[in-house]
CSV table of C-alpha atoms and ligand atoms in Angstrom, one decimal:
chain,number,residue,atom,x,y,z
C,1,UNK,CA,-30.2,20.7,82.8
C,2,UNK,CA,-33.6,19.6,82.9
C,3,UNK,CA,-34.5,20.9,79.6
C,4,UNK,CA,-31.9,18.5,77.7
C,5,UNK,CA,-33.6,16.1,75.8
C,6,UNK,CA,-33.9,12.2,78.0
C,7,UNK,CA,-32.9,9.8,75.5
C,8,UNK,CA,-33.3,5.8,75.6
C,9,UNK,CA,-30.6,4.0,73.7
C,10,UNK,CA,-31.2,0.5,72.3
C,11,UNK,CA,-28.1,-1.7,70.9
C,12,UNK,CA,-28.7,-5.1,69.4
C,13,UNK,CA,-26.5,-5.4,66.5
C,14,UNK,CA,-24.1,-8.0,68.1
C,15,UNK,CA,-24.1,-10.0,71.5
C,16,UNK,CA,-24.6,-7.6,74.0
C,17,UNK,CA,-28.6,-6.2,74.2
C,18,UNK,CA,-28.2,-2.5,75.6
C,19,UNK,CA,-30.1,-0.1,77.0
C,20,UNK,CA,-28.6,3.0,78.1
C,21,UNK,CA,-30.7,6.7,78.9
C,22,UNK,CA,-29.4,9.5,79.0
C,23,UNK,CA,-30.2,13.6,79.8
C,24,UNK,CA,-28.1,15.5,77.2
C,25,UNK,CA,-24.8,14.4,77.8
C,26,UNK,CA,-25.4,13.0,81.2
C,27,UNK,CA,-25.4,9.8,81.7
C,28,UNK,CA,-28.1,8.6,84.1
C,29,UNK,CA,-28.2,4.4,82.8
C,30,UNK,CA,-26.1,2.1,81.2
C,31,UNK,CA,-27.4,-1.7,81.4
C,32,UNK,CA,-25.6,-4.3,79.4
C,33,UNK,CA,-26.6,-7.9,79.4
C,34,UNK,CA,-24.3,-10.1,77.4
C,35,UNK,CA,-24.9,-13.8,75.3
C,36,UNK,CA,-21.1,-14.3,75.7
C,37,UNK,CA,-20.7,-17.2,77.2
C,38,UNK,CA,-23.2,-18.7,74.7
C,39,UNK,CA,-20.6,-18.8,71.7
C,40,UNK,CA,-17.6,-18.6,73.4
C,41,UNK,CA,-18.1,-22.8,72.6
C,42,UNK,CA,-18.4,-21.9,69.0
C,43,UNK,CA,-15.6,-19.6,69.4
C,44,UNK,CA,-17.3,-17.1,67.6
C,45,UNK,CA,-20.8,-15.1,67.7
C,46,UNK,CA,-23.9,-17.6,66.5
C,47,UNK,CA,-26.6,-15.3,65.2
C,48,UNK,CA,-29.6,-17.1,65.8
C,49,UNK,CA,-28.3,-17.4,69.4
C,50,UNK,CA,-27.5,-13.9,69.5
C,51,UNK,CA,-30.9,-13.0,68.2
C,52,UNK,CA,-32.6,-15.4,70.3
C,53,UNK,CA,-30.7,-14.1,73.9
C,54,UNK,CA,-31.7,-10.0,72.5
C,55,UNK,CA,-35.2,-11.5,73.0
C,56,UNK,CA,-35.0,-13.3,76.1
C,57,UNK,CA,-33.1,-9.9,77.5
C,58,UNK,CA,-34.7,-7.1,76.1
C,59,UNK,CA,-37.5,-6.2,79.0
C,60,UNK,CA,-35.7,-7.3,81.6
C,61,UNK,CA,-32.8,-5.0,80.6
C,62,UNK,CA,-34.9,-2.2,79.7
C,63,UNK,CA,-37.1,-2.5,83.0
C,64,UNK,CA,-33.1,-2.4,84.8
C,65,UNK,CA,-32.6,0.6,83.3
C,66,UNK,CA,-35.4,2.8,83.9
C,67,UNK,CA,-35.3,2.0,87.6
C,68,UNK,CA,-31.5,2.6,87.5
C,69,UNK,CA,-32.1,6.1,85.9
C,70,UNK,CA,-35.7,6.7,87.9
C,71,UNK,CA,-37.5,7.0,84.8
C,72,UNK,CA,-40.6,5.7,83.5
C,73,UNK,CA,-41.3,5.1,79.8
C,74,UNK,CA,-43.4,8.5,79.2
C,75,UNK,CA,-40.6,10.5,80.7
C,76,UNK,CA,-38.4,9.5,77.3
C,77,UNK,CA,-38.3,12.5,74.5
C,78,UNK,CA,-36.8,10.6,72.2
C,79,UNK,CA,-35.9,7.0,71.5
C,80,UNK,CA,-32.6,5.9,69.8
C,81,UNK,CA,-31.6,2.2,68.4
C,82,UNK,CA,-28.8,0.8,66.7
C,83,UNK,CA,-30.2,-0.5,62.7
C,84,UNK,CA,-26.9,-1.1,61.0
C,85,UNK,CA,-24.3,-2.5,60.7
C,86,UNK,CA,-24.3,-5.9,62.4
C,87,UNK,CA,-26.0,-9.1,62.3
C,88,UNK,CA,-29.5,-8.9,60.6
C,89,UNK,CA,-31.4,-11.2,63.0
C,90,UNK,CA,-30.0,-9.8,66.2
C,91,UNK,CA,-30.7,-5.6,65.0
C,92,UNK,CA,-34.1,-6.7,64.1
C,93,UNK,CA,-35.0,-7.7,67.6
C,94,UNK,CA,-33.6,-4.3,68.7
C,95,UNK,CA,-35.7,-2.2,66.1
C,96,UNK,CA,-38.3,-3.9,66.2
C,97,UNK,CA,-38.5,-3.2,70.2
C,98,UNK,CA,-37.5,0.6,69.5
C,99,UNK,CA,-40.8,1.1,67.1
C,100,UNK,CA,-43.1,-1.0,69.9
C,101,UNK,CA,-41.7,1.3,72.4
C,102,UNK,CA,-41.7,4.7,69.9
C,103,UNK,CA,-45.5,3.9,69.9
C,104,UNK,CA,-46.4,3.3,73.2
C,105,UNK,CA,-44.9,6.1,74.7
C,106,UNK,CA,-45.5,8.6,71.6
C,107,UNK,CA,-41.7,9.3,71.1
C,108,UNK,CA,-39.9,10.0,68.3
C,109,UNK,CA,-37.9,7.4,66.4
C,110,UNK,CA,-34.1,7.9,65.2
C,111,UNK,CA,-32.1,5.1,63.5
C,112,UNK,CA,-28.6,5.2,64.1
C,113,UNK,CA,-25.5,3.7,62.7
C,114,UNK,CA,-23.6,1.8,65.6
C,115,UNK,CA,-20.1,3.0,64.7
C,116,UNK,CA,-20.9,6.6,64.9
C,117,UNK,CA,-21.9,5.6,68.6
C,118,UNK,CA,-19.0,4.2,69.1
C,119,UNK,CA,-17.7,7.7,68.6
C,120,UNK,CA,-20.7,9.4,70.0
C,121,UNK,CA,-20.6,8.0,73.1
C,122,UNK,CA,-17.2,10.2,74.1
C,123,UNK,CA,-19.9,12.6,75.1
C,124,UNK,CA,-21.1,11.4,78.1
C,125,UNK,CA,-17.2,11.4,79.5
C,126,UNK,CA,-15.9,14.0,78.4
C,127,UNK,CA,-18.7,16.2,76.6
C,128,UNK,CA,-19.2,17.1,72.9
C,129,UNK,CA,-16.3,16.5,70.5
C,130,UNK,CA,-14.4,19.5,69.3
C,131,UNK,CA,-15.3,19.8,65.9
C,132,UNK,CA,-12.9,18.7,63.4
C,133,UNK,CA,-11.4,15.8,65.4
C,134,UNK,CA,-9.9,12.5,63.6
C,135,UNK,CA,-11.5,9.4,65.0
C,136,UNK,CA,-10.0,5.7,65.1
C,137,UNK,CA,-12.7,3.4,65.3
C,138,UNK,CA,-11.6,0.0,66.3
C,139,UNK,CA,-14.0,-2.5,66.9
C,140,UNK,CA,-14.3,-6.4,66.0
C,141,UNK,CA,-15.9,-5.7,62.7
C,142,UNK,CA,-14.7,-2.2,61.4
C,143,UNK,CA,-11.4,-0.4,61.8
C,144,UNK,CA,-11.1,3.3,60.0
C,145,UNK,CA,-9.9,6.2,60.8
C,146,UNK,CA,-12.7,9.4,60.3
C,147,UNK,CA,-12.7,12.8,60.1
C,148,UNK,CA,-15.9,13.8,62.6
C,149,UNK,CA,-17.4,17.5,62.4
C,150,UNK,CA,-20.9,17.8,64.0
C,151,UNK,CA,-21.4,14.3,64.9
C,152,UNK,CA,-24.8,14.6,64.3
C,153,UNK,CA,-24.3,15.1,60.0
C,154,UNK,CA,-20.8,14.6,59.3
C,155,UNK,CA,-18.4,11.8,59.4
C,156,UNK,CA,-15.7,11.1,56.9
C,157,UNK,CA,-13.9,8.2,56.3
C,158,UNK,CA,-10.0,8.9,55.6
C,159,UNK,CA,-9.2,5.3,55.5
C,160,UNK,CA,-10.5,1.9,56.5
C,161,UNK,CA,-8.7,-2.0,56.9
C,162,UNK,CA,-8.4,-3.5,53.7
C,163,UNK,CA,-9.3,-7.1,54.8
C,164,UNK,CA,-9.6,-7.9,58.7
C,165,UNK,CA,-10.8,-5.3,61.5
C,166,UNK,CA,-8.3,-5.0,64.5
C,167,UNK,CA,-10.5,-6.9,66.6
C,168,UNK,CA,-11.1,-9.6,64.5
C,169,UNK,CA,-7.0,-10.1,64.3
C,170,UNK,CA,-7.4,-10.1,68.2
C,171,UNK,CA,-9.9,-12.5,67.9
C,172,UNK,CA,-7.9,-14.7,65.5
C,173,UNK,CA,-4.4,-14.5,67.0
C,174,UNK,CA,-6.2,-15.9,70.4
C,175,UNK,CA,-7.4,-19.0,68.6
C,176,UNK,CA,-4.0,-19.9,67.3
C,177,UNK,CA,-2.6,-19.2,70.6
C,178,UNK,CA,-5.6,-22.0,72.3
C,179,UNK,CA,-7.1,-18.5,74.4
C,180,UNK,CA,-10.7,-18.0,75.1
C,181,UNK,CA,-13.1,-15.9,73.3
C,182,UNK,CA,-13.5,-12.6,72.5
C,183,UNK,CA,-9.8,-12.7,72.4
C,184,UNK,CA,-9.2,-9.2,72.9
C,185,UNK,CA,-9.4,-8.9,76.5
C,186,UNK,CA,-7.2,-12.8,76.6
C,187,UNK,CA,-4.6,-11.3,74.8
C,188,UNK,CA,-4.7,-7.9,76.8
C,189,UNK,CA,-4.6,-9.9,79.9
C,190,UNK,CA,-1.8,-12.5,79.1
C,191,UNK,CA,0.6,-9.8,77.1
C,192,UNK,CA,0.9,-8.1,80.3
C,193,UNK,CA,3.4,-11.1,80.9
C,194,UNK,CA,5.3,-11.3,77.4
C,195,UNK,CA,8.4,-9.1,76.3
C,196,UNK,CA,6.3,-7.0,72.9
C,197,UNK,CA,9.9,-6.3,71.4
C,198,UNK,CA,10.2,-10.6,71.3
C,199,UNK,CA,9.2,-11.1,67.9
C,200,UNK,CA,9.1,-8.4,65.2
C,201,UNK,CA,5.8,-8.9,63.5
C,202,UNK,CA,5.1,-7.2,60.6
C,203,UNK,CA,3.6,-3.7,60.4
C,204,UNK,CA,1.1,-3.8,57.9
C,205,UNK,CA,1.0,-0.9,54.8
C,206,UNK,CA,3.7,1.4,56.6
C,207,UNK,CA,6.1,0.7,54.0
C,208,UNK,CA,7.3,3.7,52.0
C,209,UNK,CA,5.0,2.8,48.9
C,210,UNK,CA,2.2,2.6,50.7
C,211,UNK,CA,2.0,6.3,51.3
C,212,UNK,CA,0.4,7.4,48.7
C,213,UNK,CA,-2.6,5.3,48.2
C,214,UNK,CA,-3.2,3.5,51.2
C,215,UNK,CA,-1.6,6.1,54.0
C,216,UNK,CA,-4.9,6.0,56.2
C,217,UNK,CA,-5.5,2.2,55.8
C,218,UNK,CA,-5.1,-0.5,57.7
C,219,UNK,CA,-4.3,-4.3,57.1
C,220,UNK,CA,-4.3,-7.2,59.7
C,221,UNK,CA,-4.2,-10.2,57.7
C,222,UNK,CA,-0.7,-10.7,56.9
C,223,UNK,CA,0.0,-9.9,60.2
C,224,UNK,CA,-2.3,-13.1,61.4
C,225,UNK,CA,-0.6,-15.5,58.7
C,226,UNK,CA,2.9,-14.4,60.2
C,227,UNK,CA,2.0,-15.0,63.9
C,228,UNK,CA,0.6,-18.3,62.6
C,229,UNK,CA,3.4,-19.4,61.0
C,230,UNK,CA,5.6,-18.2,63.6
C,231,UNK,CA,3.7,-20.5,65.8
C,232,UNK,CA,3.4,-23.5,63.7
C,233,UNK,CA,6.9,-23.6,62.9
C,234,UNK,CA,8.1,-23.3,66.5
C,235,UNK,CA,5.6,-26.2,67.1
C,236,UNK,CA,6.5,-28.2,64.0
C,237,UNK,CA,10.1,-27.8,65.5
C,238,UNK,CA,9.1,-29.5,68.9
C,239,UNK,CA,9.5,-25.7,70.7
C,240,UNK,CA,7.7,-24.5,73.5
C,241,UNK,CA,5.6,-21.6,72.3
C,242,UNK,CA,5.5,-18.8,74.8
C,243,UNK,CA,2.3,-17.5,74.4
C,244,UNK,CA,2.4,-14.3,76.6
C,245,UNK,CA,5.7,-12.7,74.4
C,246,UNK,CA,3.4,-13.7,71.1
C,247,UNK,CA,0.5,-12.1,72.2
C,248,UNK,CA,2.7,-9.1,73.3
C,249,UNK,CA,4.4,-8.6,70.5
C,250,UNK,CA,1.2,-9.3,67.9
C,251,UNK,CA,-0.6,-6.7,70.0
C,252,UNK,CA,2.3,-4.4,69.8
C,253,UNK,CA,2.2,-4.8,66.1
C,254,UNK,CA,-1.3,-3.7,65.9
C,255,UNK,CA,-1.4,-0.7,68.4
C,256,UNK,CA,1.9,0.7,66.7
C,257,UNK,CA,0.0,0.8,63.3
C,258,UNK,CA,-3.2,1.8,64.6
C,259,UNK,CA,-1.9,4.9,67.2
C,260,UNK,CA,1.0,5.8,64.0
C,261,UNK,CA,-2.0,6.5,61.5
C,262,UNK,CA,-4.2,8.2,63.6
C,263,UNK,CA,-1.4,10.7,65.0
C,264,UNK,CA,-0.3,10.9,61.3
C,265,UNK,CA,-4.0,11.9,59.9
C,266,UNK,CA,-4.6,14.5,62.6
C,267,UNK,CA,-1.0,16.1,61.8
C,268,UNK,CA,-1.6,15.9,57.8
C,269,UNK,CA,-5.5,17.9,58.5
C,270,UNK,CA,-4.4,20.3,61.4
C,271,UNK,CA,-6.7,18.5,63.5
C,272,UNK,CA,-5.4,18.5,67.5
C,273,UNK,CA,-8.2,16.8,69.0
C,274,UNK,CA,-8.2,12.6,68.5
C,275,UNK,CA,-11.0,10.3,69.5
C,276,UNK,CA,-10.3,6.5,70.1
C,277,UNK,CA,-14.0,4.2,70.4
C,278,UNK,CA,-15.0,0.7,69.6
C,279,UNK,CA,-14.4,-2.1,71.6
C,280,UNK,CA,-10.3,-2.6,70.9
C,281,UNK,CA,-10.1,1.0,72.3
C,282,UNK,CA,-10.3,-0.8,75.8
C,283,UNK,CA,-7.0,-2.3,75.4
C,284,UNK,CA,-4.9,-1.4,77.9
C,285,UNK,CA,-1.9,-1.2,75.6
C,286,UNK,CA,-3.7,0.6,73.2
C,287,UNK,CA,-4.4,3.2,75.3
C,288,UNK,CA,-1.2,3.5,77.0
C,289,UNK,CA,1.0,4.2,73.9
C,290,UNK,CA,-1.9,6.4,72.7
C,291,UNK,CA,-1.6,8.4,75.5
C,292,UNK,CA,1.9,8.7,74.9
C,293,UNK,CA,2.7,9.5,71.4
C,294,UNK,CA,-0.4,12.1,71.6
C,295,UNK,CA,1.1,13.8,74.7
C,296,UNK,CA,4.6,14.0,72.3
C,297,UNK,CA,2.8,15.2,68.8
C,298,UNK,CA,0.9,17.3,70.8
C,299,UNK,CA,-2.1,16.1,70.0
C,300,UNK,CA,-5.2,15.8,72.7
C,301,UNK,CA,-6.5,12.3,73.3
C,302,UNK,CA,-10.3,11.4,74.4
C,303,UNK,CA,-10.6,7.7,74.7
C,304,UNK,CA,-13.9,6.6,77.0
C,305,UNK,CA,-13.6,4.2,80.0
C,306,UNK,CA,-13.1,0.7,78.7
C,307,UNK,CA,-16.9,-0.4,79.8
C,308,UNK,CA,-18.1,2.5,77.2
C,309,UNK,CA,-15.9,1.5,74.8
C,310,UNK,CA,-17.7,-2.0,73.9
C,311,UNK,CA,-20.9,-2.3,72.8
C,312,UNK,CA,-23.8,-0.8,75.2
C,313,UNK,CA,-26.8,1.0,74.8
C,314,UNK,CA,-25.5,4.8,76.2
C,315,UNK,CA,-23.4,5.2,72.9
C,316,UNK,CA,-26.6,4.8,71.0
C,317,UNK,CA,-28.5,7.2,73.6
C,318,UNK,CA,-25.2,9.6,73.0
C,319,UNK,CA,-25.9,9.3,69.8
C,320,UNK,CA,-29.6,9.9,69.7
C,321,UNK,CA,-29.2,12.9,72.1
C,322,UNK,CA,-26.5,14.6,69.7
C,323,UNK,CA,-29.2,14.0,66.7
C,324,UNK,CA,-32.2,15.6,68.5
C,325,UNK,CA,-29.9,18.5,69.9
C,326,UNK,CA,-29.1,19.3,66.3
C,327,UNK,CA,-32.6,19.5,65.3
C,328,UNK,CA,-32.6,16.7,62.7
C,329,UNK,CA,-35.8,15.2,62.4
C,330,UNK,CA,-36.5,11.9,63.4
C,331,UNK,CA,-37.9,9.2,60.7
C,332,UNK,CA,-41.5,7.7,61.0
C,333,UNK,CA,-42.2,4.0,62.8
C,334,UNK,CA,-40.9,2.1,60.0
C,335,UNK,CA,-37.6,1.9,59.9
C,336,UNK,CA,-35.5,-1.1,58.2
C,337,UNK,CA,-32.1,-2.3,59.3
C,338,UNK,CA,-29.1,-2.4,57.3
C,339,UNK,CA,-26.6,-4.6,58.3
C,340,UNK,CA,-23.9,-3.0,56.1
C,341,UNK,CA,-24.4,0.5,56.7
C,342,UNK,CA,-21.8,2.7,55.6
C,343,UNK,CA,-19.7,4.7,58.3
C,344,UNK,CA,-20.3,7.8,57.3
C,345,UNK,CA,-24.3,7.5,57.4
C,346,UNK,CA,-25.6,8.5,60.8
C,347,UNK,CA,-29.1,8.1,60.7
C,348,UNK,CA,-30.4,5.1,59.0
C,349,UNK,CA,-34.3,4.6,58.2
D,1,LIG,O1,-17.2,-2.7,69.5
D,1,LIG,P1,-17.3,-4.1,70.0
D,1,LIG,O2,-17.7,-4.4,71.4
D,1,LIG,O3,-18.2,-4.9,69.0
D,1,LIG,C1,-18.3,-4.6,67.7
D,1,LIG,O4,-18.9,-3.6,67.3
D,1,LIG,O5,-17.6,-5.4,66.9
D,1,LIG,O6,-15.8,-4.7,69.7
D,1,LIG,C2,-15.6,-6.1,69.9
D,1,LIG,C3,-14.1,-6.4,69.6
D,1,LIG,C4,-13.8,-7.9,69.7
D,1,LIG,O7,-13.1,-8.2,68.6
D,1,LIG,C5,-13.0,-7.9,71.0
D,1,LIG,O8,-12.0,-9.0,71.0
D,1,LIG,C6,-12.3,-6.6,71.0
D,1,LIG,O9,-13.3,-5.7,70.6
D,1,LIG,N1,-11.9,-6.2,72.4
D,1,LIG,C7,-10.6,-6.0,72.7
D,1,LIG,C8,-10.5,-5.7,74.0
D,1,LIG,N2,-11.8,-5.7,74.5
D,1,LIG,C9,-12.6,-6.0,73.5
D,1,LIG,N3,-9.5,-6.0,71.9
D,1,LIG,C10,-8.3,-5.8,72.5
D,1,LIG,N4,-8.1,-5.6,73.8
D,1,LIG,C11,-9.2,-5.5,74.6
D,1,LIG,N5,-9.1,-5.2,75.9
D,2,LIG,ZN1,-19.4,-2.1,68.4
């Protein structure tokens, strides 16, 4: 529709610089350009090198995607960026571009939290949320499982990971196993050829007492200890280690605990609508026994193509668009980032 608001996205807050634009829900760009292969050395994102590639990117990705969505700069109604949480140096760059860009073309300014993008973003393929639905965020720094009404105003944690996020046990587990980073997509490629039922990995607070206080939580770092001592004692013992039927079953461990919680929080609030986002939801395993157990609890699952579900600039436009569409008011030109912004803030400032 024509009258929808056009929304430019901007996300900084880790290694990829995205721009993304798009007309209500519609998505019309989504340009993503990555420092990856910058710290895949250090086996592990560098911020001043993160920072320093948003820079070098940031026009050249933004001039990408307005050809890509036929736009100029004064067609935008609003612009969206991502100012928390993530790595100070590298959201900087990104707000800083958004309030340069706010000015010239006489838009208004919104401040948005990056993980509530990551839920947002669901818009664009498969239109707004129904409202309740439980989301499972799962992304390299944050895993929790939310209760989301208007996306614009409300989100409610119902549980977080107590130590690691589920992508950071990715990334971990493929070190120890000698794979490449980010180690989610190693481990999703390689398990493809490893037995998951091979080794039974712990599932972390599932046990009986952990019901009552930590029922929506996660933990990941026991898990990591036990595939690393499985490992080193297999190589201590002069064994062969075969990687792919690790990597299988360690992912199995984690998309068993993540897809049992989230199935369990919609059933304990009546809530029949569950969203999967961050970058972990593109694992191919995840989404398979997602799929799955939803179909058999009856519960509906949206989970975004697996190029949506890492970081890019149209979750923060999704996001942007669902703010102005509610009528909340945007914040002035200066805006501050806040690298450990709470989940359950949308709009920062
Ligand atoms: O959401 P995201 O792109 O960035 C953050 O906000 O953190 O998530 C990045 C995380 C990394 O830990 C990466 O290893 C993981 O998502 N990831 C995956 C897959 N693709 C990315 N984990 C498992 N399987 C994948 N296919
Ligand atoms: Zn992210």
């Amino acid at each position: 529709m024509p009258d929808e608001p056009l929304v430019l996205g901007i996300e900084t807050s880790c290694d990829e610089t995205g721009i993304g634009i798009v007309r209500g829900t519609t998505l019309l760009a989504d340009e993503v350009a990555s420092s990856v292969a910058e710290h895949a050395r250090f086996g592990g994102v560098v911020p001043e090198v993160a920072s320093r590639a948003h820079l070098e990117a940031m026009l050249p990705t933004l001039d990408r995607a307005c050809r890509s969505a036929r736009v100029t700069l004064a067609d935008i109604d609003a612009i969206a960026v991502t100012a928390g949480p993530g790595l100070a140096g590298a959201l900087l760059v990104g707000t800083s571009a958004a309030q340069a860009l706010a000015w010239a073309a006489e838009a208004p300014l919104y401040p948005v939290n990056h993980l509530a993008a990551h839920v947002a973003v669901d818009r664009l393929e498969h239109g707004p949320l129904p409202e309740p639905a439980v989301a499972l965020l799962v992304s390299g720094g944050h895993t929790s499982l939310l209760l989301v009404g208007d996306i614009a105003e409300h989100v409610e944690p119902l549980g977080s990971t107590l130590d690691d996020a589920a992508g950071e046990a990715f990334d971990k587990v493929a070190r120890l196993l000698g794979l490449g980073f980010p180690g989610g997509p190693e481990i999703d490629r390689i398990a493809l050829d490893g037995n998951p039922t091979s080794v039974a990995f712990p599932r972390g607070l599932t046990a009986a007492k952990d019901r009552q206080h930590h029922r929506f939580d996660f933990s990941f770092s026991g898990l990591k200890t036990s595939v690393a001592r499985w490992v080193e004692a297999r190589r201590a013992a002069g064994d062969q280690v075969d990687v792919a039927a690790v990597a299988a079953s360690f992912q199995e461990a984690v998309v068993d605990v993540l897809t049992a919680k989230a199935i369990d929080a919609c059933q304990d609030l009546g809530v029949s609508d569950l969203m999967i986002g961050g970058g972990v939801a593109a694992n191919s395993r995840l989404r398979a026994l997602a799929a799955d157990r939803c179909q058999r609890a009856g519960v509906r699952l949206r989970i975004p193509r697996p190029g949506l579900c890492t970081d890019n600039g149209a979750m923060v436009a999704a996001l942007g668009s669902a703010l102005v569409s509610a009528g909340i008011a945007p914040v002035g030109l200066g805006i501050e980032v806040d690298s450990s912004a709470p989940v359950d803030r949308v709009l920062l400032g």
